[in-house]
Amino acid sequence: MSVDGMSQSGTKPSVSGLGKRLPDIDAYVRRSPSDDSPSARLTRRRQQTMEKRASQQRRYPRYVPSANLAQALFDLVIIGGTQLAVMSLIYRRLDIGGPVEALAVIAISIFISLMFLYATGCYRRDALLSRAAALSRVPTALTIAGVTLFLILHYGFPFLFPTAKVFLSISRCVTIILIGTSIAMGTAILSRAVVRLLLDNDLFRRRILVVGTGERARHIEELSRVHGNMQEMHFVNEELLIQAGAPKGSDHVSAIPSIGELADRLSADEIVVAVDGRDRVALDSLLSCKARGIPVTEFNSFVERQTGRIEMAWLEVNWLIHTPGFQFRLIDDIIKRFMDITLSLTAIIISLPVLMVAMIAIRLDSPGPIFYRQQRVTRGGRVFWLYKLRSMRTDAEQHGAKWAAKNDSRITRVGMFLRQTRLDEIPQLLNILKGDMAIVGPRPERPVFVEELSKQLRLYDLRHTVRAGLTGWAQINYHYGASFEDSKRKLEYDLFYIKNFSLLRDLGIMLQTLRVVLWPEGVH
């Protein structure tokens, strides 16, 4: 008889007839269907033959390497090591002056390659689990890296190494790049094959014990499906916590194993509390597990970590208040503003030729002004004028403001291209220089929509605790949308970004914006 409470029929069986002997652990645990692979069953049989650990023995956390970090390290070692080995043999044939110049070329090549592999999402979960996604992104990333490397070698290195004539030769630079890119392409595919093999052998699999069989536990199971074989989920009935508060010596206590015993038998790496009604459960046994070294995670914290957003459907304000986050230091604000000014000025100079071509195309495509301005809301609820290249007809809002829809008939032919490539947002670099916006932050909305959404979505005004951004966490994780449901989902991502703000995260968002530009339909 199972007491997992989540059988296929969805009914909760009784626990009254159980004997006092601790039965097989499968009677108390329901595993996610994705955990039924032959290797997982073999692992469980091995675990069940192990001697039961003492309940007071301290558990040191099992180190489970992160798959994306492992992939990045493999790329660094394999790509870097191969390029170093090859270049050390042929750098004189390429007329590279000496080992210093050769090492500089190798170092910048590795850095640029890894940067664009990251920027195109090659280290995201979907690319690690899908061979098709990996094979489509790696060539794109390394092609862009090769073009960038050519510009650096041909136009930058002559200033760094004035006596090295090789960098003045276009043909020599192209030869160096072709060799380096070919090595990076082959080794990047090889490293992904290695990581895939390790994934199939469960090296990156974390064993998670979920306490709960209600709606929260079901939600966790749904979320776990996108993680493939990176997680092994076990679900147990909250009776294990209810019985912890029962009188000692009662049959109810002796019939059901403790949460600590199950965690030991399963060698769980983490316990997640997903109980719908906490007033009925005793948490003492969980504190005991945590004291022994088993991480115990609250439901909202686990969902936040899994999804990268704060889900409004399960939001508890007391959890949001008492968990760490929403910390903004003065030094962070100063550095962020310095980055905004520096990068926006650089981007304006680089994008001037593209901007001129776009302006001419807009003028030839449809009558009306080239630039378009619109009121938006930024930090502190302040309204400012946002500048864009016009992508719609001049009569687009003659009947009032409304959401832009997919394949909106008001969008011009040139405007469609500008929107898909985000080139219509180049003038917003001026807003960044003025201090109305930042490079990274929640996208600014119009005052009429802000007023409407503030009434319908709780905590919507928290978006205005930071400057509005040109790109953001929501933009690299969620597709373009213009509806109430899309605004709700983007708010969840924006709250996560504000709660977990860091300059390093800002840099990651800037880089991964390239992925959104290249594959706008692939953002989920």
Short mmCIF file of C-alpha atoms in Angstrom, two decimals:
data_model
loop_
_atom_site.label_atom_id
_atom_site.label_comp_id
_atom_site.label_asym_id
_atom_site.label_seq_id
_atom_site.Cartn_x
_atom_site.Cartn_y
_atom_site.Cartn_z
CA MET A 1 0.00 0.00 0.00
CA SER A 2 1.32 3.41 -0.88
CA VAL A 3 1.06 6.46 1.33
CA ASP A 4 2.52 8.85 -1.20
CA GLY A 5 -0.86 10.50 -1.69
CA MET A 6 -0.26 11.07 -5.38
CA SER A 7 -1.27 7.84 -7.05
CA GLN A 8 -2.43 7.82 -10.63
CA SER A 9 -6.03 8.18 -9.51
CA GLY A 10 -5.17 11.25 -7.47
CA THR A 11 -6.71 9.83 -4.27
CA LYS A 12 -5.05 9.87 -0.86
CA PRO A 13 -4.92 6.34 0.59
CA SER A 14 -5.24 5.54 4.27
CA VAL A 15 -2.24 4.87 6.51
CA SER A 16 -4.07 3.23 9.39
CA GLY A 17 -3.33 -0.41 8.58
CA LEU A 18 0.46 -0.27 8.33
CA GLY A 19 2.66 -2.51 10.42
CA LYS A 20 5.36 -1.29 12.76
CA ARG A 21 8.23 -2.75 10.70
CA LEU A 22 9.79 -0.24 8.34
CA PRO A 23 8.75 -1.55 4.90
CA ASP A 24 10.46 -1.12 1.56
CA ILE A 25 11.05 2.54 0.85
CA ASP A 26 9.04 2.39 -2.39
CA ALA A 27 5.92 2.17 -0.26
CA TYR A 28 6.50 5.70 0.95
CA VAL A 29 8.00 7.44 -2.04
CA ARG A 30 6.57 8.22 -5.44
CA ARG A 31 9.15 9.11 -8.02
CA SER A 32 8.63 11.36 -10.99
CA PRO A 33 8.02 9.30 -14.18
CA SER A 34 11.21 10.74 -15.68
CA ASP A 35 13.19 8.93 -12.95
CA ASP A 36 12.26 5.46 -14.25
CA SER A 37 15.25 4.98 -16.52
CA PRO A 38 17.25 1.73 -16.20
CA SER A 39 20.20 3.61 -14.73
CA ALA A 40 17.96 5.30 -12.16
CA ARG A 41 16.41 1.96 -11.16
CA LEU A 42 19.85 0.41 -10.83
CA THR A 43 20.98 3.34 -8.67
CA ARG A 44 17.94 2.91 -6.42
CA ARG A 45 18.55 -0.84 -6.02
CA ARG A 46 22.13 -0.13 -4.99
CA GLN A 47 20.97 2.47 -2.52
CA GLN A 48 18.40 0.09 -1.02
CA THR A 49 21.08 -2.54 -0.34
CA MET A 50 23.17 -0.11 1.66
CA GLU A 51 23.08 -0.34 5.42
CA LYS A 52 20.75 2.19 7.03
CA ARG A 53 22.68 5.14 8.32
CA ALA A 54 22.47 6.24 11.90
CA SER A 55 19.83 8.92 12.34
CA GLN A 56 22.19 11.28 14.14
CA GLN A 57 25.12 10.89 11.76
CA ARG A 58 26.13 14.15 10.14
CA ARG A 59 25.63 14.28 6.40
CA TYR A 60 28.09 16.28 4.34
CA PRO A 61 26.48 17.62 1.16
CA ARG A 62 27.26 15.51 -1.90
CA TYR A 63 28.94 17.63 -4.53
CA VAL A 64 26.84 17.64 -7.69
CA PRO A 65 28.57 19.64 -10.42
CA SER A 66 26.54 22.19 -12.34
CA ALA A 67 26.07 21.03 -15.92
CA ASN A 68 26.39 24.49 -17.46
CA LEU A 69 29.47 25.31 -15.40
CA ALA A 70 30.99 21.96 -16.33
CA GLN A 71 30.28 22.68 -19.99
CA ALA A 72 32.01 26.07 -19.74
CA LEU A 73 35.04 24.51 -18.03
CA PHE A 74 35.24 21.77 -20.64
CA ASP A 75 35.15 24.41 -23.38
CA LEU A 76 37.87 26.41 -21.66
CA VAL A 77 40.15 23.39 -21.19
CA ILE A 78 39.55 21.64 -24.52
CA ILE A 79 39.30 24.70 -26.79
CA GLY A 80 42.07 26.53 -24.97
CA GLY A 81 44.37 23.53 -24.70
CA THR A 82 43.97 22.56 -28.35
CA GLN A 83 44.51 26.09 -29.63
CA LEU A 84 47.56 26.46 -27.42
CA ALA A 85 49.03 23.20 -28.66
CA VAL A 86 48.40 23.93 -32.34
CA MET A 87 49.49 27.56 -32.24
CA SER A 88 52.68 26.72 -30.38
CA LEU A 89 53.65 24.53 -33.34
CA ILE A 90 52.71 26.81 -36.22
CA TYR A 91 52.90 30.38 -34.95
CA ARG A 92 56.25 31.01 -36.65
CA ARG A 93 54.88 29.76 -39.98
CA LEU A 94 52.12 32.33 -39.63
CA ASP A 95 54.80 35.04 -39.20
CA ILE A 96 53.63 35.82 -35.66
CA GLY A 97 56.66 37.56 -34.19
CA GLY A 98 57.16 35.65 -30.94
CA PRO A 99 55.54 33.69 -28.11
CA VAL A 100 54.13 36.86 -26.48
CA GLU A 101 52.17 37.79 -29.59
CA ALA A 102 51.10 34.17 -30.05
CA LEU A 103 49.85 33.93 -26.45
CA ALA A 104 47.96 37.21 -26.87
CA VAL A 105 46.23 35.85 -29.98
CA ILE A 106 45.34 32.58 -28.21
CA ALA A 107 44.07 34.38 -25.09
CA ILE A 108 41.84 36.81 -26.97
CA SER A 109 40.59 34.00 -29.23
CA ILE A 110 39.57 31.84 -26.28
CA PHE A 111 37.94 34.77 -24.47
CA ILE A 112 35.95 35.90 -27.51
CA SER A 113 34.86 32.34 -28.30
CA LEU A 114 33.61 31.65 -24.76
CA MET A 115 31.93 35.04 -24.55
CA PHE A 116 29.87 34.47 -27.71
CA LEU A 117 29.11 30.88 -26.76
CA TYR A 118 27.60 32.31 -23.59
CA ALA A 119 25.90 35.19 -25.39
CA THR A 120 24.12 32.84 -27.80
CA GLY A 121 22.84 30.64 -24.98
CA CYS A 122 25.12 27.63 -25.48
CA TYR A 123 25.33 27.17 -21.69
CA ARG A 124 21.60 27.36 -21.04
CA ARG A 125 19.66 24.30 -19.96
CA ASP A 126 17.82 23.91 -23.29
CA ALA A 127 21.11 23.84 -25.22
CA LEU A 128 22.58 21.26 -22.84
CA LEU A 129 19.57 18.95 -23.12
CA SER A 130 18.92 19.40 -26.85
CA ARG A 131 21.54 18.40 -29.41
CA ALA A 132 19.68 20.35 -32.10
CA ALA A 133 19.81 23.58 -30.08
CA ALA A 134 23.50 23.11 -29.35
CA LEU A 135 24.42 22.34 -32.97
CA SER A 136 22.52 25.40 -34.22
CA ARG A 137 24.00 27.82 -31.70
CA VAL A 138 27.66 26.78 -31.64
CA PRO A 139 28.41 27.56 -35.33
CA THR A 140 26.56 30.88 -35.07
CA ALA A 141 28.46 31.85 -31.94
CA LEU A 142 31.86 30.97 -33.37
CA THR A 143 31.14 32.71 -36.69
CA ILE A 144 30.35 35.94 -34.84
CA ALA A 145 33.41 35.36 -32.67
CA GLY A 146 35.55 34.99 -35.80
CA VAL A 147 34.34 38.29 -37.26
CA THR A 148 34.91 40.05 -33.93
CA LEU A 149 38.37 38.51 -33.62
CA PHE A 150 39.30 39.72 -37.12
CA LEU A 151 38.38 43.30 -36.20
CA ILE A 152 40.47 43.07 -33.03
CA LEU A 153 43.50 41.49 -34.70
CA HIS A 154 43.55 43.70 -37.79
CA TYR A 155 42.56 47.02 -36.24
CA GLY A 156 43.54 46.66 -32.58
CA PHE A 157 46.67 44.53 -32.38
CA PRO A 158 48.82 46.83 -34.61
CA PHE A 159 48.59 49.42 -31.82
CA LEU A 160 49.42 46.82 -29.17
CA PHE A 161 52.28 45.28 -31.15
CA PRO A 162 53.57 47.97 -33.57
CA THR A 163 56.49 45.84 -34.80
CA ALA A 164 54.33 42.81 -35.67
CA LYS A 165 53.52 43.30 -39.36
CA VAL A 166 51.44 40.13 -39.53
CA PHE A 167 48.41 41.91 -38.05
CA LEU A 168 48.45 44.49 -40.86
CA SER A 169 47.88 41.73 -43.42
CA ILE A 170 44.25 40.86 -44.01
CA SER A 171 45.11 37.45 -45.45
CA ARG A 172 47.28 36.52 -42.45
CA CYS A 173 44.58 37.61 -40.00
CA VAL A 174 41.98 35.59 -41.89
CA THR A 175 44.27 32.55 -41.85
CA ILE A 176 44.77 32.84 -38.09
CA ILE A 177 41.03 33.18 -37.55
CA LEU A 178 40.14 30.24 -39.80
CA ILE A 179 42.58 28.01 -37.93
CA GLY A 180 41.37 29.18 -34.53
CA THR A 181 37.67 28.98 -35.45
CA SER A 182 38.05 25.50 -36.97
CA ILE A 183 39.76 24.28 -33.80
CA ALA A 184 37.09 25.91 -31.61
CA MET A 185 34.27 24.42 -33.71
CA GLY A 186 35.58 20.87 -33.53
CA THR A 187 36.53 20.99 -29.86
CA ALA A 188 33.26 22.70 -28.86
CA ILE A 189 31.27 19.90 -30.46
CA LEU A 190 33.56 17.35 -28.79
CA SER A 191 33.13 18.93 -25.36
CA ARG A 192 29.35 18.85 -25.78
CA ALA A 193 29.50 15.18 -26.66
CA VAL A 194 31.46 14.57 -23.45
CA VAL A 195 28.99 16.54 -21.32
CA ARG A 196 26.10 14.76 -22.99
CA LEU A 197 27.68 11.41 -22.11
CA LEU A 198 28.06 12.54 -18.50
CA LEU A 199 24.43 13.70 -18.49
CA ASP A 200 23.27 10.31 -19.73
CA ASN A 201 25.26 8.69 -16.90
CA ASP A 202 23.56 10.92 -14.31
CA LEU A 203 26.69 12.73 -13.18
CA PHE A 204 24.76 16.01 -12.91
CA ARG A 205 21.61 14.48 -11.43
CA ARG A 206 20.46 15.93 -8.11
CA ARG A 207 18.22 13.84 -5.89
CA ILE A 208 15.46 15.99 -4.43
CA LEU A 209 12.96 14.84 -1.82
CA VAL A 210 9.71 16.83 -1.99
CA VAL A 211 7.49 16.74 1.08
CA GLY A 212 3.90 17.27 0.00
CA THR A 213 1.29 15.74 -2.28
CA GLY A 214 -1.01 18.67 -2.96
CA GLU A 215 -1.11 21.44 -5.52
CA ARG A 216 2.35 22.75 -4.69
CA ALA A 217 3.94 19.35 -5.12
CA ARG A 218 2.13 18.88 -8.44
CA HIS A 219 3.46 22.24 -9.58
CA ILE A 220 7.01 21.20 -8.70
CA GLU A 221 6.57 17.99 -10.67
CA GLU A 222 5.46 19.98 -13.72
CA LEU A 223 8.49 22.24 -13.41
CA SER A 224 10.85 19.27 -13.02
CA ARG A 225 9.97 17.89 -16.45
CA VAL A 226 11.93 20.60 -18.29
CA HIS A 227 15.08 19.62 -16.37
CA GLY A 228 15.23 16.18 -17.97
CA ASN A 229 17.77 13.89 -16.32
CA MET A 230 19.38 16.71 -14.33
CA GLN A 231 17.01 16.03 -11.43
CA GLU A 232 15.63 12.94 -9.72
CA MET A 233 12.44 13.89 -7.91
CA HIS A 234 10.91 11.91 -5.03
CA PHE A 235 7.54 12.88 -3.54
CA VAL A 236 6.42 11.86 -0.05
CA ASN A 237 3.24 12.46 1.86
CA GLU A 238 3.13 15.26 4.41
CA GLU A 239 2.02 12.56 6.89
CA LEU A 240 5.75 12.22 7.62
CA LEU A 241 5.66 15.68 9.17
CA ILE A 242 2.24 15.30 10.77
CA GLN A 243 3.29 12.12 12.58
CA ALA A 244 6.38 13.91 13.92
CA GLY A 245 4.09 15.88 16.19
CA ALA A 246 2.08 12.85 17.36
CA PRO A 247 2.50 11.45 20.90
CA LYS A 248 5.55 9.24 21.28
CA GLY A 249 4.87 5.52 21.35
CA SER A 250 1.68 5.68 19.29
CA ASP A 251 1.16 3.29 16.39
CA HIS A 252 0.90 6.25 14.04
CA VAL A 253 4.48 7.27 14.81
CA SER A 254 6.03 3.85 14.50
CA ALA A 255 4.22 2.95 11.28
CA ILE A 256 5.75 5.65 9.14
CA PRO A 257 9.48 6.28 8.71
CA SER A 258 10.82 9.69 9.63
CA ILE A 259 11.77 12.26 7.00
CA GLY A 260 15.40 11.88 8.07
CA GLU A 261 15.31 8.11 7.49
CA LEU A 262 13.84 8.55 4.03
CA ALA A 263 16.38 11.25 3.15
CA ASP A 264 19.19 8.93 4.22
CA ARG A 265 17.81 5.92 2.36
CA LEU A 266 17.40 8.00 -0.81
CA SER A 267 20.69 9.87 -0.32
CA ALA A 268 18.68 13.03 -0.99
CA ASP A 269 20.72 16.12 -1.86
CA GLU A 270 17.92 18.46 -0.81
CA ILE A 271 14.54 18.44 0.92
CA VAL A 272 11.83 20.76 -0.44
CA VAL A 273 8.84 21.59 1.74
CA ALA A 274 5.79 21.84 -0.57
CA VAL A 275 2.99 21.37 1.97
CA ASP A 276 -0.25 23.19 1.15
CA GLY A 277 -1.35 23.61 4.78
CA ARG A 278 1.57 24.18 7.13
CA ASP A 279 -0.57 24.58 10.23
CA ARG A 280 -1.01 20.78 10.40
CA VAL A 281 2.65 19.80 10.23
CA ALA A 282 5.52 19.77 12.71
CA LEU A 283 8.80 21.14 11.39
CA ASP A 284 11.10 19.87 14.18
CA SER A 285 12.24 16.88 12.11
CA LEU A 286 13.16 19.18 9.22
CA LEU A 287 15.27 21.31 11.54
CA SER A 288 16.99 18.12 12.65
CA CYS A 289 17.72 17.25 9.00
CA LYS A 290 19.12 20.69 8.33
CA ALA A 291 21.34 20.49 11.42
CA ARG A 292 22.73 17.21 10.09
CA GLY A 293 23.75 18.87 6.82
CA ILE A 294 20.79 18.15 4.53
CA PRO A 295 19.65 21.39 2.81
CA VAL A 296 15.98 22.20 3.43
CA THR A 297 14.34 24.59 0.98
CA GLU A 298 11.01 26.37 1.18
CA PHE A 299 8.60 25.96 -1.74
CA ASN A 300 8.77 29.55 -3.02
CA SER A 301 12.57 29.63 -2.85
CA PHE A 302 12.79 26.36 -4.79
CA VAL A 303 10.38 27.56 -7.50
CA GLU A 304 12.25 30.85 -7.77
CA ARG A 305 15.53 29.00 -8.29
CA GLN A 306 14.02 26.59 -10.82
CA THR A 307 12.19 29.14 -12.96
CA GLY A 308 14.19 32.36 -12.59
CA ARG A 309 11.04 34.24 -11.67
CA ILE A 310 8.78 34.96 -8.68
CA GLU A 311 5.49 33.31 -9.54
CA MET A 312 2.51 35.47 -8.67
CA ALA A 313 0.15 32.50 -8.31
CA TRP A 314 2.10 31.21 -5.29
CA LEU A 315 3.44 34.49 -3.96
CA GLU A 316 3.58 34.97 -0.19
CA VAL A 317 4.58 38.48 0.79
CA ASN A 318 5.99 37.35 4.16
CA TRP A 319 8.38 35.03 2.28
CA LEU A 320 9.38 37.91 0.00
CA ILE A 321 10.06 40.10 3.04
CA HIS A 322 12.09 37.61 5.06
CA THR A 323 14.24 36.08 2.31
CA PRO A 324 17.46 37.85 1.31
CA GLY A 325 17.24 40.23 -1.62
CA PHE A 326 16.34 43.74 -2.77
CA GLN A 327 19.78 44.97 -1.75
CA PHE A 328 21.18 47.95 -3.67
CA ARG A 329 24.48 49.40 -2.57
CA LEU A 330 25.67 52.89 -3.43
CA ILE A 331 28.82 51.53 -5.09
CA ASP A 332 26.68 49.26 -7.29
CA ASP A 333 24.56 52.21 -8.40
CA ILE A 334 27.67 54.27 -9.21
CA ILE A 335 29.31 51.47 -11.20
CA LYS A 336 26.06 50.67 -13.01
CA ARG A 337 25.60 54.31 -14.02
CA PHE A 338 29.22 54.52 -15.21
CA MET A 339 28.67 51.38 -17.31
CA ASP A 340 25.47 52.83 -18.75
CA ILE A 341 27.16 56.04 -19.87
CA THR A 342 30.27 54.33 -21.24
CA LEU A 343 28.47 51.56 -23.11
CA SER A 344 25.70 53.78 -24.49
CA LEU A 345 28.24 56.29 -25.85
CA THR A 346 30.22 53.47 -27.45
CA ALA A 347 27.05 51.93 -28.89
CA ILE A 348 25.92 55.26 -30.36
CA ILE A 349 29.24 55.69 -32.18
CA ILE A 350 29.27 52.10 -33.48
CA SER A 351 25.61 52.13 -34.55
CA LEU A 352 25.70 55.46 -36.44
CA PRO A 353 26.10 53.84 -39.92
CA VAL A 354 23.24 51.41 -39.18
CA LEU A 355 21.12 54.24 -37.81
CA MET A 356 21.63 56.29 -40.99
CA VAL A 357 20.58 53.37 -43.21
CA ALA A 358 17.50 52.73 -41.04
CA MET A 359 16.50 56.39 -41.19
CA ILE A 360 16.69 56.39 -45.00
CA ALA A 361 14.68 53.15 -45.18
CA ILE A 362 11.94 54.59 -42.94
CA ARG A 363 11.72 57.74 -45.09
CA LEU A 364 11.40 55.70 -48.29
CA ASP A 365 8.95 53.17 -46.87
CA SER A 366 6.14 55.32 -45.53
CA PRO A 367 5.24 59.00 -45.04
CA GLY A 368 5.75 60.54 -41.64
CA PRO A 369 8.53 61.42 -39.21
CA ILE A 370 11.58 59.19 -38.83
CA PHE A 371 11.68 59.36 -35.05
CA TYR A 372 8.83 58.70 -32.67
CA ARG A 373 8.51 59.69 -29.05
CA GLN A 374 6.18 58.31 -26.41
CA GLN A 375 5.64 58.83 -22.71
CA ARG A 376 6.88 56.01 -20.49
CA VAL A 377 7.34 55.44 -16.74
CA THR A 378 10.73 54.89 -15.06
CA ARG A 379 12.15 54.80 -11.52
CA GLY A 380 10.00 56.39 -8.87
CA GLY A 381 7.01 56.52 -11.20
CA ARG A 382 8.53 59.45 -13.13
CA VAL A 383 7.20 59.95 -16.65
CA PHE A 384 9.70 60.67 -19.44
CA TRP A 385 9.78 60.86 -23.23
CA LEU A 386 11.13 57.69 -24.82
CA TYR A 387 12.63 57.93 -28.31
CA LYS A 388 12.36 55.26 -31.00
CA LEU A 389 12.64 54.87 -34.74
CA ARG A 390 9.11 54.92 -36.10
CA SER A 391 7.92 51.40 -36.93
CA MET A 392 4.16 52.03 -37.31
CA ARG A 393 1.94 54.12 -39.50
CA THR A 394 1.33 57.68 -38.35
CA ASP A 395 -2.37 56.93 -37.71
CA ALA A 396 -1.61 53.87 -35.57
CA GLU A 397 -3.29 55.28 -32.45
CA GLN A 398 -6.02 57.45 -33.84
CA HIS A 399 -8.52 55.44 -31.77
CA GLY A 400 -6.44 55.54 -28.60
CA ALA A 401 -3.61 53.53 -27.03
CA LYS A 402 -3.70 49.76 -27.36
CA TRP A 403 -1.32 46.83 -27.09
CA ALA A 404 0.78 45.99 -30.11
CA ALA A 405 -0.13 42.53 -31.40
CA LYS A 406 1.88 39.92 -33.26
CA ASN A 407 1.78 40.68 -37.01
CA ASP A 408 0.07 43.97 -36.18
CA SER A 409 -1.27 45.55 -39.38
CA ARG A 410 -0.22 48.99 -38.13
CA ILE A 411 3.46 48.02 -38.41
CA THR A 412 5.19 49.06 -41.63
CA ARG A 413 7.36 46.73 -43.72
CA VAL A 414 10.58 48.39 -42.57
CA GLY A 415 9.16 48.65 -39.07
CA MET A 416 8.70 44.88 -38.89
CA PHE A 417 12.39 44.34 -39.62
CA LEU A 418 13.42 47.05 -37.16
CA ARG A 419 11.33 45.47 -34.40
CA GLN A 420 12.61 41.95 -35.04
CA THR A 421 16.23 43.10 -34.90
CA ARG A 422 15.60 45.64 -32.08
CA LEU A 423 17.12 48.37 -34.27
CA ASP A 424 14.12 50.62 -33.60
CA GLU A 425 15.40 50.98 -30.03
CA ILE A 426 18.77 52.54 -30.93
CA PRO A 427 17.55 56.11 -30.11
CA GLN A 428 16.88 54.94 -26.55
CA LEU A 429 20.63 55.13 -26.02
CA LEU A 430 19.98 58.89 -25.69
CA ASN A 431 17.50 58.16 -22.90
CA ILE A 432 20.22 56.17 -21.15
CA LEU A 433 22.68 59.05 -21.43
CA LYS A 434 20.06 61.42 -19.99
CA GLY A 435 19.51 59.12 -17.01
CA ASP A 436 15.90 58.24 -17.83
CA MET A 437 16.85 54.62 -18.45
CA ALA A 438 19.58 52.07 -17.84
CA ILE A 439 20.92 49.46 -20.22
CA VAL A 440 19.46 46.69 -18.03
CA GLY A 441 16.17 46.96 -16.18
CA PRO A 442 12.44 46.34 -16.55
CA ARG A 443 11.11 47.61 -19.88
CA PRO A 444 9.25 50.93 -19.44
CA GLU A 445 5.50 50.95 -19.99
CA ARG A 446 3.14 53.76 -20.95
CA PRO A 447 1.40 55.62 -18.10
CA VAL A 448 -2.06 54.48 -19.22
CA PHE A 449 -0.98 50.83 -19.11
CA VAL A 450 0.90 51.29 -15.83
CA GLU A 451 -2.24 52.67 -14.19
CA GLU A 452 -4.30 49.77 -15.51
CA LEU A 453 -1.81 47.05 -14.60
CA SER A 454 -1.16 48.49 -11.12
CA LYS A 455 -4.83 47.93 -10.32
CA GLN A 456 -4.85 44.35 -11.57
CA LEU A 457 -1.40 43.05 -10.59
CA ARG A 458 -0.15 43.17 -7.04
CA LEU A 459 3.38 44.48 -6.51
CA TYR A 460 3.44 45.93 -10.04
CA ASP A 461 4.77 49.23 -8.69
CA LEU A 462 7.91 47.44 -7.47
CA ARG A 463 9.11 47.57 -11.08
CA HIS A 464 9.67 51.28 -10.57
CA THR A 465 12.20 50.88 -7.76
CA VAL A 466 14.91 50.74 -10.46
CA ARG A 467 15.45 52.58 -13.74
CA ALA A 468 13.66 51.22 -16.77
CA GLY A 469 15.97 49.33 -19.11
CA LEU A 470 16.79 48.90 -22.78
CA THR A 471 16.92 45.14 -22.16
CA GLY A 472 16.17 43.05 -19.12
CA TRP A 473 15.82 39.68 -17.44
CA ALA A 474 12.27 39.33 -18.79
CA GLN A 475 13.39 40.11 -22.34
CA ILE A 476 15.99 37.32 -22.47
CA ASN A 477 13.71 34.74 -20.85
CA TYR A 478 10.26 35.49 -22.29
CA HIS A 479 9.01 36.11 -25.78
CA TYR A 480 7.71 39.45 -27.00
CA GLY A 481 4.16 39.93 -25.82
CA ALA A 482 1.58 42.64 -25.39
CA SER A 483 -1.31 41.36 -23.27
CA PHE A 484 -2.31 41.20 -19.64
CA GLU A 485 -1.01 37.62 -19.26
CA ASP A 486 2.29 38.57 -20.89
CA SER A 487 2.61 41.55 -18.54
CA LYS A 488 1.94 39.27 -15.57
CA ARG A 489 4.65 36.82 -16.62
CA LYS A 490 7.14 39.62 -17.33
CA LEU A 491 6.40 41.09 -13.90
CA GLU A 492 7.45 37.75 -12.38
CA TYR A 493 10.80 37.97 -14.17
CA ASP A 494 11.20 41.66 -13.27
CA LEU A 495 10.59 40.94 -9.58
CA PHE A 496 13.24 38.21 -9.71
CA TYR A 497 15.71 40.62 -11.30
CA ILE A 498 15.06 43.36 -8.74
CA LYS A 499 15.21 40.92 -5.82
CA ASN A 500 18.45 39.30 -7.04
CA PHE A 501 20.15 42.34 -8.58
CA SER A 502 23.88 42.14 -9.21
CA LEU A 503 26.27 43.79 -11.65
CA LEU A 504 27.40 40.35 -12.83
CA ARG A 505 23.81 39.46 -13.71
CA ASP A 506 23.56 42.74 -15.63
CA LEU A 507 26.59 41.78 -17.73
CA GLY A 508 25.06 38.37 -18.43
CA ILE A 509 21.79 39.96 -19.54
CA MET A 510 23.64 42.34 -21.88
CA LEU A 511 25.46 39.45 -23.52
CA GLN A 512 22.44 37.18 -23.84
CA THR A 513 20.43 39.91 -25.53
CA LEU A 514 22.31 38.78 -28.65
CA ARG A 515 20.53 35.42 -28.42
CA VAL A 516 17.15 37.18 -28.35
CA VAL A 517 18.05 39.22 -31.42
CA LEU A 518 19.23 36.14 -33.34
CA TRP A 519 16.41 33.78 -32.26
CA PRO A 520 13.48 35.93 -31.11
CA GLU A 521 11.02 33.04 -31.46
CA GLY A 522 13.20 30.79 -29.32
CA VAL A 523 12.81 32.79 -26.11
CA HIS A 524 10.74 30.94 -23.46
#
